[in-house]
Coordinates of C-alpha atoms (C1' of nucleotides) in Angstrom, one line a residue:
Chain W
M1 CA -11.4 -64.7 -189.3
D2 CA -13.0 -66.7 -192.1
S3 CA -12.2 -64.4 -194.9
S4 CA -13.5 -65.0 -198.4
A5 CA -9.9 -65.8 -199.3
A6 CA -10.1 -68.8 -197.1
A7 CA -13.2 -69.9 -198.9
H8 CA -11.6 -69.4 -202.2
T9 CA -8.7 -71.7 -201.4
S10 CA -10.7 -74.3 -199.5
D11 CA -13.3 -75.2 -202.1
G12 CA -10.7 -76.9 -204.3
D13 CA -7.6 -78.4 -203.0
A14 CA -5.9 -78.4 -206.3
E15 CA -4.8 -75.3 -208.2
S16 CA -6.8 -74.8 -211.4
P17 CA -4.8 -75.7 -214.5
D18 CA -4.3 -72.2 -215.7
G19 CA -3.3 -70.7 -212.3
R20 CA -6.4 -68.6 -211.9
L21 CA -6.6 -69.2 -208.1
R22 CA -3.0 -68.3 -207.7
R23 CA -3.5 -65.1 -209.7
G24 CA -6.6 -64.3 -207.7
A25 CA -4.8 -64.5 -204.4
R26 CA -2.0 -62.3 -205.7
S27 CA -4.4 -59.7 -207.0
R28 CA -6.2 -59.8 -203.7
K29 CA -3.0 -59.1 -201.8
S30 CA -2.0 -56.3 -204.1
V31 CA -5.4 -54.7 -203.7
T32 CA -5.5 -54.9 -199.9
R33 CA -2.0 -53.6 -199.6
R34 CA -2.8 -50.5 -201.6
A35 CA -6.1 -50.2 -199.7
V36 CA -4.2 -50.0 -196.4
D37 CA -2.2 -47.1 -197.8
I38 CA -5.3 -45.2 -198.9
A39 CA -7.2 -45.9 -195.7
S40 CA -4.3 -44.8 -193.4
A41 CA -4.5 -41.4 -195.0
E42 CA -8.1 -40.9 -196.0
G43 CA -9.9 -43.5 -194.0
L44 CA -11.7 -46.7 -194.8
Y45 CA -14.5 -44.6 -196.3
G46 CA -12.1 -43.0 -198.7
L47 CA -11.7 -46.5 -200.3
S48 CA -13.7 -47.1 -203.5
F49 CA -13.6 -49.9 -206.1
G50 CA -13.2 -47.3 -208.8
R51 CA -10.2 -45.6 -207.2
L52 CA -8.4 -48.9 -206.5
A53 CA -9.1 -49.9 -210.0
D54 CA -7.6 -46.7 -211.4
E55 CA -4.5 -46.9 -209.2
L56 CA -3.8 -50.6 -209.9
D57 CA -4.8 -50.6 -213.6
L58 CA -7.5 -53.2 -213.0
S59 CA -11.1 -53.1 -213.8
K60 CA -13.5 -52.0 -211.1
A61 CA -15.7 -55.1 -211.7
G62 CA -12.6 -57.3 -211.3
I63 CA -12.0 -55.9 -207.8
Q64 CA -15.6 -56.2 -207.0
T65 CA -15.6 -59.9 -207.9
L66 CA -12.7 -60.4 -205.5
F67 CA -14.4 -58.8 -202.5
R68 CA -18.1 -58.8 -203.4
T69 CA -19.1 -55.8 -201.2
K70 CA -17.4 -52.7 -199.9
E71 CA -17.7 -53.9 -196.3
Q72 CA -15.8 -57.0 -197.2
L73 CA -13.2 -54.9 -198.9
Q74 CA -12.9 -52.9 -195.7
L75 CA -12.6 -56.0 -193.5
A76 CA -9.9 -57.4 -195.8
T77 CA -8.1 -54.1 -195.6
V78 CA -8.3 -54.1 -191.8
E79 CA -6.9 -57.7 -191.8
E80 CA -4.0 -56.6 -194.1
A81 CA -3.3 -53.6 -191.9
G82 CA -2.8 -56.1 -189.0
L83 CA -0.2 -57.9 -191.0
V84 CA 1.6 -54.6 -191.8
F85 CA 1.6 -53.8 -188.1
L86 CA 2.8 -57.3 -187.2
D87 CA 5.8 -56.9 -189.6
A88 CA 6.6 -53.3 -188.7
V89 CA 6.1 -53.2 -185.0
L90 CA 5.3 -56.5 -183.2
R91 CA 7.8 -58.8 -184.8
P92 CA 10.9 -56.5 -184.6
G93 CA 9.8 -55.3 -181.1
F94 CA 9.6 -58.9 -179.9
E95 CA 13.3 -59.4 -180.7
A96 CA 14.0 -57.5 -177.5
P97 CA 13.9 -59.4 -174.3
A98 CA 10.6 -59.5 -172.5
G99 CA 9.9 -56.7 -170.1
A100 CA 11.0 -53.1 -170.1
A101 CA 13.4 -53.5 -173.0
R102 CA 10.6 -54.9 -175.2
V103 CA 8.3 -52.1 -174.3
R104 CA 10.9 -49.6 -175.3
S105 CA 11.5 -51.5 -178.6
L106 CA 7.8 -51.7 -179.3
V107 CA 7.4 -47.9 -178.8
E108 CA 10.5 -47.2 -181.0
H109 CA 9.1 -49.3 -183.8
W110 CA 5.7 -47.8 -183.4
L111 CA 7.0 -44.3 -183.8
A112 CA 8.9 -45.4 -186.9
Y113 CA 5.8 -47.1 -188.3
A114 CA 3.7 -44.0 -187.7
A115 CA 6.2 -41.9 -189.7
E116 CA 6.3 -41.9 -193.5
P117 CA 7.1 -43.6 -195.8
L118 CA 5.7 -46.9 -194.5
L119 CA 2.1 -45.6 -194.4
P120 CA 1.4 -42.3 -196.1
G121 CA -1.3 -41.4 -193.5
G122 CA 0.5 -42.6 -190.4
C123 CA -1.1 -45.1 -188.0
F124 CA -4.0 -47.0 -189.5
W125 CA -5.9 -47.3 -186.3
T126 CA -5.5 -43.7 -185.2
A127 CA -7.1 -42.7 -188.5
N128 CA -9.9 -45.3 -188.6
L129 CA -11.0 -45.9 -185.0
A130 CA -12.0 -42.3 -184.7
D131 CA -14.0 -42.7 -187.9
F132 CA -15.7 -45.9 -187.1
D133 CA -16.2 -45.6 -183.4
S134 CA -19.8 -44.3 -184.1
R135 CA -20.5 -46.8 -186.8
P136 CA -21.4 -50.2 -185.3
G137 CA -20.7 -53.2 -187.4
P138 CA -18.0 -55.8 -188.1
V139 CA -15.5 -53.3 -189.4
R140 CA -15.6 -51.4 -186.1
D141 CA -15.4 -54.6 -184.1
A142 CA -12.4 -55.7 -186.0
L143 CA -10.6 -52.4 -185.5
A144 CA -11.5 -52.4 -181.8
R145 CA -10.3 -55.9 -181.3
Q146 CA -6.9 -55.2 -182.9
R147 CA -6.4 -52.1 -180.8
Q148 CA -7.3 -54.0 -177.6
E149 CA -4.8 -56.7 -178.6
W150 CA -2.0 -54.1 -179.0
V151 CA -2.8 -52.5 -175.6
A152 CA -2.8 -56.0 -174.0
V153 CA 0.6 -56.7 -175.5
L154 CA 2.0 -53.6 -173.9
A155 CA 0.3 -54.4 -170.6
R156 CA 1.8 -57.9 -170.6
E157 CA 5.3 -56.7 -171.1
L158 CA 4.8 -54.0 -168.5
R159 CA 3.6 -56.6 -166.0
T160 CA 6.7 -58.7 -166.8
A161 CA 8.9 -55.7 -166.2
V162 CA 7.3 -55.2 -162.8
E163 CA 7.7 -58.9 -161.9
Q164 CA 11.3 -58.8 -163.0
H165 CA 11.8 -55.7 -160.7
E166 CA 13.0 -53.7 -163.7
I167 CA 10.6 -50.9 -163.0
A168 CA 8.5 -49.5 -160.1
D169 CA 5.3 -51.2 -159.1
L170 CA 2.7 -49.7 -161.5
D171 CA -0.6 -50.8 -162.9
P172 CA 0.3 -52.4 -166.2
D173 CA -3.2 -51.8 -167.7
L174 CA -3.1 -48.1 -166.8
A175 CA 0.4 -47.6 -168.1
A176 CA -0.4 -49.4 -171.3
F177 CA -3.5 -47.1 -171.7
Q178 CA -1.3 -44.1 -171.2
I179 CA 1.4 -45.3 -173.7
D180 CA -1.2 -46.0 -176.4
A181 CA -2.8 -42.7 -175.8
V182 CA 0.4 -40.6 -176.2
L183 CA 1.4 -42.7 -179.2
N184 CA -1.8 -41.8 -181.0
A185 CA -1.5 -38.2 -180.0
A186 CA 2.0 -38.1 -181.4
N187 CA 0.9 -39.7 -184.6
I188 CA -1.6 -36.9 -185.1
S189 CA 0.9 -34.2 -184.2
L190 CA 3.3 -35.7 -186.7
R191 CA 0.6 -35.5 -189.4
L192 CA 0.1 -31.8 -188.5
G193 CA 3.8 -31.1 -189.0
N194 CA 4.7 -30.9 -185.4
P195 CA 7.4 -33.5 -184.5
G196 CA 7.8 -32.1 -181.0
S197 CA 5.5 -34.7 -179.5
V198 CA 7.9 -37.6 -180.3
P199 CA 10.3 -36.6 -177.5
M200 CA 7.3 -36.1 -175.3
V201 CA 6.3 -39.7 -175.9
Q202 CA 9.9 -40.8 -175.0
R203 CA 9.7 -38.8 -171.7
V204 CA 6.4 -40.3 -170.7
V205 CA 7.7 -43.8 -171.5
D206 CA 11.0 -43.1 -169.7
G207 CA 9.0 -42.0 -166.7
L208 CA 6.9 -45.1 -166.6
L209 CA 9.9 -47.4 -167.2
A210 CA 12.4 -45.7 -164.9
P211 CA 13.7 -48.0 -162.2
P212 CA 12.1 -47.5 -158.7
A213 CA 14.9 -45.4 -157.2
T214 CA 15.0 -42.8 -160.0
R215 CA 11.4 -42.7 -161.3
R216 CA 10.5 -39.4 -159.7
R217 CA 13.3 -37.5 -161.3
A218 CA 12.9 -39.0 -164.7
Q219 CA 9.3 -38.0 -165.1
R220 CA 9.3 -34.8 -163.2
T221 CA 11.5 -32.1 -164.7
S222 CA 11.6 -30.8 -168.3
K223 CA 15.4 -30.8 -168.6
T224 CA 16.0 -34.5 -167.8
R225 CA 16.7 -35.3 -171.4
Chain P
M1 CA -11.8 -15.3 -189.0
D2 CA -13.5 -13.5 -191.9
S3 CA -16.3 -16.0 -192.5
S4 CA -18.9 -15.5 -195.2
A5 CA -21.3 -14.5 -192.5
A6 CA -19.2 -11.4 -191.9
A7 CA -19.4 -10.7 -195.6
H8 CA -23.1 -11.1 -195.6
T9 CA -23.6 -8.6 -192.7
S10 CA -21.1 -6.1 -193.9
D11 CA -22.4 -5.4 -197.4
G12 CA -25.3 -3.5 -195.9
D13 CA -25.2 -1.8 -192.5
A14 CA -28.9 -1.6 -192.2
E15 CA -31.2 -4.7 -191.8
S16 CA -33.2 -5.2 -195.0
P17 CA -36.8 -4.1 -194.6
D18 CA -38.3 -7.6 -194.7
G19 CA -35.8 -9.1 -192.2
R20 CA -34.1 -11.4 -194.7
L21 CA -30.7 -10.9 -193.0
R22 CA -32.0 -11.8 -189.6
R23 CA -33.6 -14.9 -191.0
G24 CA -30.5 -15.8 -192.9
A25 CA -28.4 -15.5 -189.7
R26 CA -30.9 -17.7 -187.8
S27 CA -30.9 -20.3 -190.6
R28 CA -27.1 -20.3 -190.6
K29 CA -26.9 -21.0 -186.9
S30 CA -29.4 -23.8 -187.1
V31 CA -27.5 -25.4 -190.0
T32 CA -24.1 -25.2 -188.4
R33 CA -25.4 -26.5 -185.1
R34 CA -26.9 -29.6 -186.8
A35 CA -23.7 -29.9 -188.8
V36 CA -21.6 -30.1 -185.6
D37 CA -23.8 -33.0 -184.5
I38 CA -23.3 -34.8 -187.8
A39 CA -19.6 -34.1 -188.0
S40 CA -19.0 -35.3 -184.4
A41 CA -20.3 -38.7 -185.4
E42 CA -19.5 -39.1 -189.0
G43 CA -16.8 -36.6 -189.7
L44 CA -16.8 -33.3 -191.6
Y45 CA -16.7 -35.4 -194.8
G46 CA -20.0 -37.0 -193.8
L47 CA -21.6 -33.5 -194.2
S48 CA -23.4 -32.8 -197.4
F49 CA -25.8 -30.0 -198.4
G50 CA -28.4 -32.6 -199.4
R51 CA -28.4 -34.3 -196.1
L52 CA -28.6 -31.1 -194.1
A53 CA -31.5 -30.0 -196.4
D54 CA -33.4 -33.1 -195.7
E55 CA -32.9 -33.1 -192.0
L56 CA -33.7 -29.4 -191.6
D57 CA -36.5 -29.3 -194.2
L58 CA -34.7 -26.7 -196.4
S59 CA -33.7 -26.9 -200.0
K60 CA -30.2 -28.0 -200.9
A61 CA -29.6 -24.9 -202.9
G62 CA -30.8 -22.7 -200.1
I63 CA -28.1 -24.1 -197.8
Q64 CA -25.6 -23.7 -200.6
T65 CA -26.5 -20.1 -200.9
L66 CA -25.7 -19.6 -197.2
F67 CA -22.2 -21.2 -197.4
R68 CA -21.2 -21.1 -201.1
T69 CA -18.9 -24.1 -201.0
K70 CA -18.5 -27.3 -198.9
E71 CA -15.2 -26.1 -197.5
Q72 CA -16.9 -22.9 -196.2
L73 CA -19.6 -25.1 -194.6
Q74 CA -16.9 -27.1 -193.0
L75 CA -15.1 -24.0 -191.7
A76 CA -18.4 -22.6 -190.3
T77 CA -19.0 -26.0 -188.6
V78 CA -15.6 -26.0 -187.0
E79 CA -16.2 -22.5 -185.7
E80 CA -19.6 -23.5 -184.3
A81 CA -18.0 -26.6 -182.6
G82 CA -15.6 -24.2 -180.9
L83 CA -18.6 -22.3 -179.5
V84 CA -20.1 -25.6 -178.2
F85 CA -16.8 -26.5 -176.6
L86 CA -16.6 -23.0 -175.0
D87 CA -20.0 -23.4 -173.4
A88 CA -19.7 -27.0 -172.4
V89 CA -16.1 -27.1 -171.1
L90 CA -14.1 -23.9 -171.0
R91 CA -16.7 -21.5 -169.4
P92 CA -17.9 -23.9 -166.7
G93 CA -14.3 -25.1 -166.1
F94 CA -13.1 -21.6 -165.6
E95 CA -15.5 -21.1 -162.7
A96 CA -13.1 -23.1 -160.6
P97 CA -10.1 -21.2 -159.1
A98 CA -7.0 -21.1 -161.3
G99 CA -4.5 -24.0 -160.9
A100 CA -5.1 -27.6 -159.9
A101 CA -8.8 -27.1 -159.2
R102 CA -9.4 -25.6 -162.6
V103 CA -7.6 -28.5 -164.3
R104 CA -9.8 -31.0 -162.5
S105 CA -12.9 -29.0 -163.4
L106 CA -11.9 -28.8 -167.1
V107 CA -11.2 -32.5 -167.2
E108 CA -14.6 -33.3 -165.5
H109 CA -16.5 -31.1 -168.0
W110 CA -14.5 -32.5 -170.9
L111 CA -15.5 -36.1 -169.9
A112 CA -19.2 -35.0 -169.6
Y113 CA -18.9 -33.2 -173.0
A114 CA -17.5 -36.3 -174.7
A115 CA -20.5 -38.4 -173.4
E116 CA -23.9 -38.3 -175.0
P117 CA -26.3 -36.6 -175.4
L118 CA -24.5 -33.3 -176.0
L119 CA -22.8 -34.5 -179.2
P120 CA -23.9 -37.8 -180.7
G121 CA -20.5 -38.7 -181.8
G122 CA -18.4 -37.6 -178.9
C123 CA -15.6 -35.1 -179.1
F124 CA -15.6 -33.2 -182.3
W125 CA -11.8 -32.9 -182.5
T126 CA -11.1 -36.5 -181.7
A127 CA -13.2 -37.5 -184.7
N128 CA -12.1 -34.8 -187.1
L129 CA -8.4 -34.2 -186.4
A130 CA -7.7 -37.9 -187.3
D131 CA -9.6 -37.4 -190.5
F132 CA -8.1 -34.1 -191.5
D133 CA -4.5 -34.6 -190.3
S134 CA -3.5 -35.8 -193.8
R135 CA -5.6 -33.2 -195.7
P136 CA -3.8 -29.8 -195.8
G137 CA -6.0 -26.8 -196.0
P138 CA -7.9 -24.2 -194.0
V139 CA -10.1 -26.7 -192.3
R140 CA -7.2 -28.7 -191.0
D141 CA -5.5 -25.6 -189.8
A142 CA -8.5 -24.4 -187.9
L143 CA -8.9 -27.8 -186.2
A144 CA -5.2 -27.9 -185.3
R145 CA -5.3 -24.3 -183.9
Q146 CA -8.3 -25.1 -181.7
R147 CA -6.7 -28.2 -180.3
Q148 CA -3.4 -26.3 -179.6
E149 CA -5.4 -23.6 -177.8
W150 CA -7.0 -26.2 -175.6
V151 CA -3.7 -27.9 -174.7
A152 CA -2.3 -24.4 -174.0
V153 CA -5.1 -23.7 -171.6
L154 CA -4.3 -26.9 -169.7
A155 CA -0.6 -26.1 -169.7
R156 CA -1.2 -22.7 -168.3
E157 CA -3.3 -23.9 -165.4
L158 CA -0.8 -26.7 -164.7
R159 CA 1.9 -24.0 -164.6
T160 CA -0.1 -22.0 -162.2
A161 CA -0.6 -25.0 -160.0
V162 CA 3.1 -25.6 -159.9
E163 CA 3.8 -21.9 -159.1
Q164 CA 1.2 -22.0 -156.3
H165 CA 2.9 -25.2 -154.9
E166 CA -0.3 -27.1 -155.2
I167 CA 1.4 -29.9 -157.1
A168 CA 4.9 -31.3 -157.6
D169 CA 7.3 -29.6 -160.0
L170 CA 6.4 -31.1 -163.4
D171 CA 6.6 -29.9 -167.0
P172 CA 3.3 -28.2 -167.7
D173 CA 3.5 -28.8 -171.5
L174 CA 4.3 -32.5 -171.1
A175 CA 1.5 -33.0 -168.5
A176 CA -1.0 -31.1 -170.8
F177 CA 0.0 -33.3 -173.7
Q178 CA -0.6 -36.4 -171.5
I179 CA -4.0 -35.2 -170.3
D180 CA -5.2 -34.4 -173.8
A181 CA -3.9 -37.7 -175.0
V182 CA -5.8 -39.8 -172.4
L183 CA -8.9 -37.7 -172.8
N184 CA -9.0 -38.5 -176.5
A185 CA -8.3 -42.2 -175.9
A186 CA -11.2 -42.3 -173.4
N187 CA -13.5 -40.6 -175.9
I188 CA -12.9 -43.4 -178.4
S189 CA -13.3 -46.1 -175.8
L190 CA -16.6 -44.5 -174.7
R191 CA -17.7 -44.7 -178.4
L192 CA -16.7 -48.4 -178.5
G193 CA -18.9 -49.1 -175.4
N194 CA -16.1 -49.4 -172.9
P195 CA -16.5 -46.9 -170.1
G196 CA -13.5 -48.3 -168.1
S197 CA -11.2 -45.7 -169.5
V198 CA -12.9 -42.9 -167.7
P199 CA -11.5 -43.9 -164.3
M200 CA -8.2 -44.4 -165.9
V201 CA -8.2 -40.8 -167.0
Q202 CA -9.0 -39.8 -163.4
R203 CA -6.1 -41.8 -162.1
V204 CA -3.7 -40.3 -164.6
V205 CA -4.9 -36.8 -163.7
D206 CA -4.8 -37.6 -160.0
G207 CA -1.2 -38.8 -160.4
L208 CA -0.2 -35.6 -162.2
L209 CA -2.0 -33.3 -159.7
A210 CA -1.1 -35.1 -156.5
P211 CA 0.7 -32.8 -154.0
P212 CA 4.5 -33.3 -153.9
A213 CA 4.6 -35.6 -150.8
T214 CA 2.1 -38.1 -152.1
R215 CA 2.6 -38.1 -155.8
R216 CA 4.5 -41.3 -156.0
R217 CA 1.9 -43.4 -154.3
A218 CA -1.0 -41.8 -156.1
Q219 CA 0.2 -42.7 -159.6
R220 CA 2.0 -45.9 -158.8
T221 CA -0.3 -48.6 -157.5
S222 CA -3.5 -49.9 -159.0
K223 CA -5.4 -50.0 -155.8
T224 CA -5.0 -46.4 -154.7
R225 CA -8.5 -45.5 -155.6
Chain L
dC1 C1' -34.8 -19.6 -200.3
dC2 C1' -36.9 -22.5 -204.8
dT3 C1' -36.7 -25.9 -209.2
dA4 C1' -33.9 -27.7 -212.4
dC5 C1' -30.1 -29.2 -214.1
dC6 C1' -24.5 -30.4 -215.1
dG7 C1' -20.3 -33.8 -215.0
dA8 C1' -18.5 -37.2 -211.9
dT9 C1' -18.6 -40.9 -209.2
dC10 C1' -20.7 -44.0 -205.7
dG11 C1' -21.5 -49.5 -204.8
dG12 C1' -23.2 -53.1 -207.2
dT13 C1' -24.5 -56.1 -211.2
dA14 C1' -25.9 -57.3 -216.1
dG15 C1' -24.3 -60.3 -220.2
dG16 C1' -20.0 -61.8 -222.9
Chain U
dC1 C1' -20.8 -74.6 -212.8
dC2 C1' -16.4 -72.3 -211.4
dT3 C1' -12.8 -68.1 -211.6
dA4 C1' -11.2 -63.6 -212.9
dC5 C1' -11.7 -60.2 -215.5
dC6 C1' -13.9 -56.8 -219.4
dG7 C1' -17.0 -52.7 -221.1
dA8 C1' -21.2 -50.9 -219.9
dT9 C1' -24.7 -49.5 -217.1
dC10 C1' -28.1 -49.9 -212.9
dG11 C1' -30.4 -46.4 -209.2
dG12 C1' -28.8 -42.6 -206.2
dT13 C1' -26.2 -38.9 -204.7
dA14 C1' -22.1 -35.8 -204.5
dG15 C1' -20.7 -30.5 -204.9
dG16 C1' -21.8 -26.7 -207.7

DNA sequence: CCTACCGATCGGTAGG
DNA sequence: CCTACCGATCGGTAGG
């Protein structure tokens, strides 16, 4: 992840006398944070230098100087989205003890993250992976890697839950795939004005996480909750 | 669905003497079919009159005459995508007997439909619902309605399977939601060059459709298949 | 269906 | 020779 920001700060150890480097880093952060909001709703192709300039009261050429090309702007936006996800989902989710409790906490924080007002367009990856899955390149690769890391986190906690005998013996990778799938489906349903998929996610997760003796009942009937 | 095609054919009951209406309808179909291909890979916003004109050796203004506005082109493309899905998934799937066999057949045909070369970008709705879920309007409404109809078809067949005692007593709406979710997740994974999610879909569906006595084992362990 | 345009905006770059 | 901007404009293309 050698972003151009790293290059900016590494070619001179000392801050320039008038604070230009500091101001540059601050501008970069404010641009990428806004870009994450735009891209969550309208996709990474909805980004443009001109639009960001208008919304942030900067000049278009100034933003272009910070990122050089649109692809590098998109990559920086993807990286910033990862930080947003880290703060909103991973860090708070990891306050729960490893295993089933952490899976539940991660799912809860994910559902909150997908709802407004954190990101106006819901989940950043739901919106952009579908856009970029047919466009090979570094942006697609970065998005795919982040998604894979998220699914791997879920799988690891599910594996821990199995090893701790909190839940029945299931395939952690398969269960993580299912949880990620229904979360993304719920995110789209939320965008379409149908909140009914959120309790469906809960029921799927409850079914997967139910202790061995009661798992059949929890996932089977519609009136369990 | 009063499309502009209906308006074109209703303002004169008789075919014009030189066959212009016939040729217009043929052109419309060729344009929308190509538009479905483009939109499956690059989204309905990747459509443009100019690009379609280049690819089909027509003039940009000629295509604009057929559809008037870009939104009407998008709506006609969504409608055409529905016909593609009908031919590729629903009609062949419905040749299987109602219930569990039909669910399996629909899933099989869906997975084949999501793979190339039918549509270069995979599932039309996976790509476009994520794009349009934050853009209210008739295009979003049409996409959402089609998706809901597909999930309702799955739910109805699952309900039939329960009533025929082919499968355990589950909530058909919840199971249909899960199946649609993992299908869309598999479609994206296929686009990203990872075919491993297809057998995961099969295992999820097998777990949901397993007969009552064996359902626990089928969905539980990773080495069942 | 065609040529010929419009106001605007795209990503990117010029000199100051 | 560097940066972070500015106003202006490059060649192309968008929907209409």
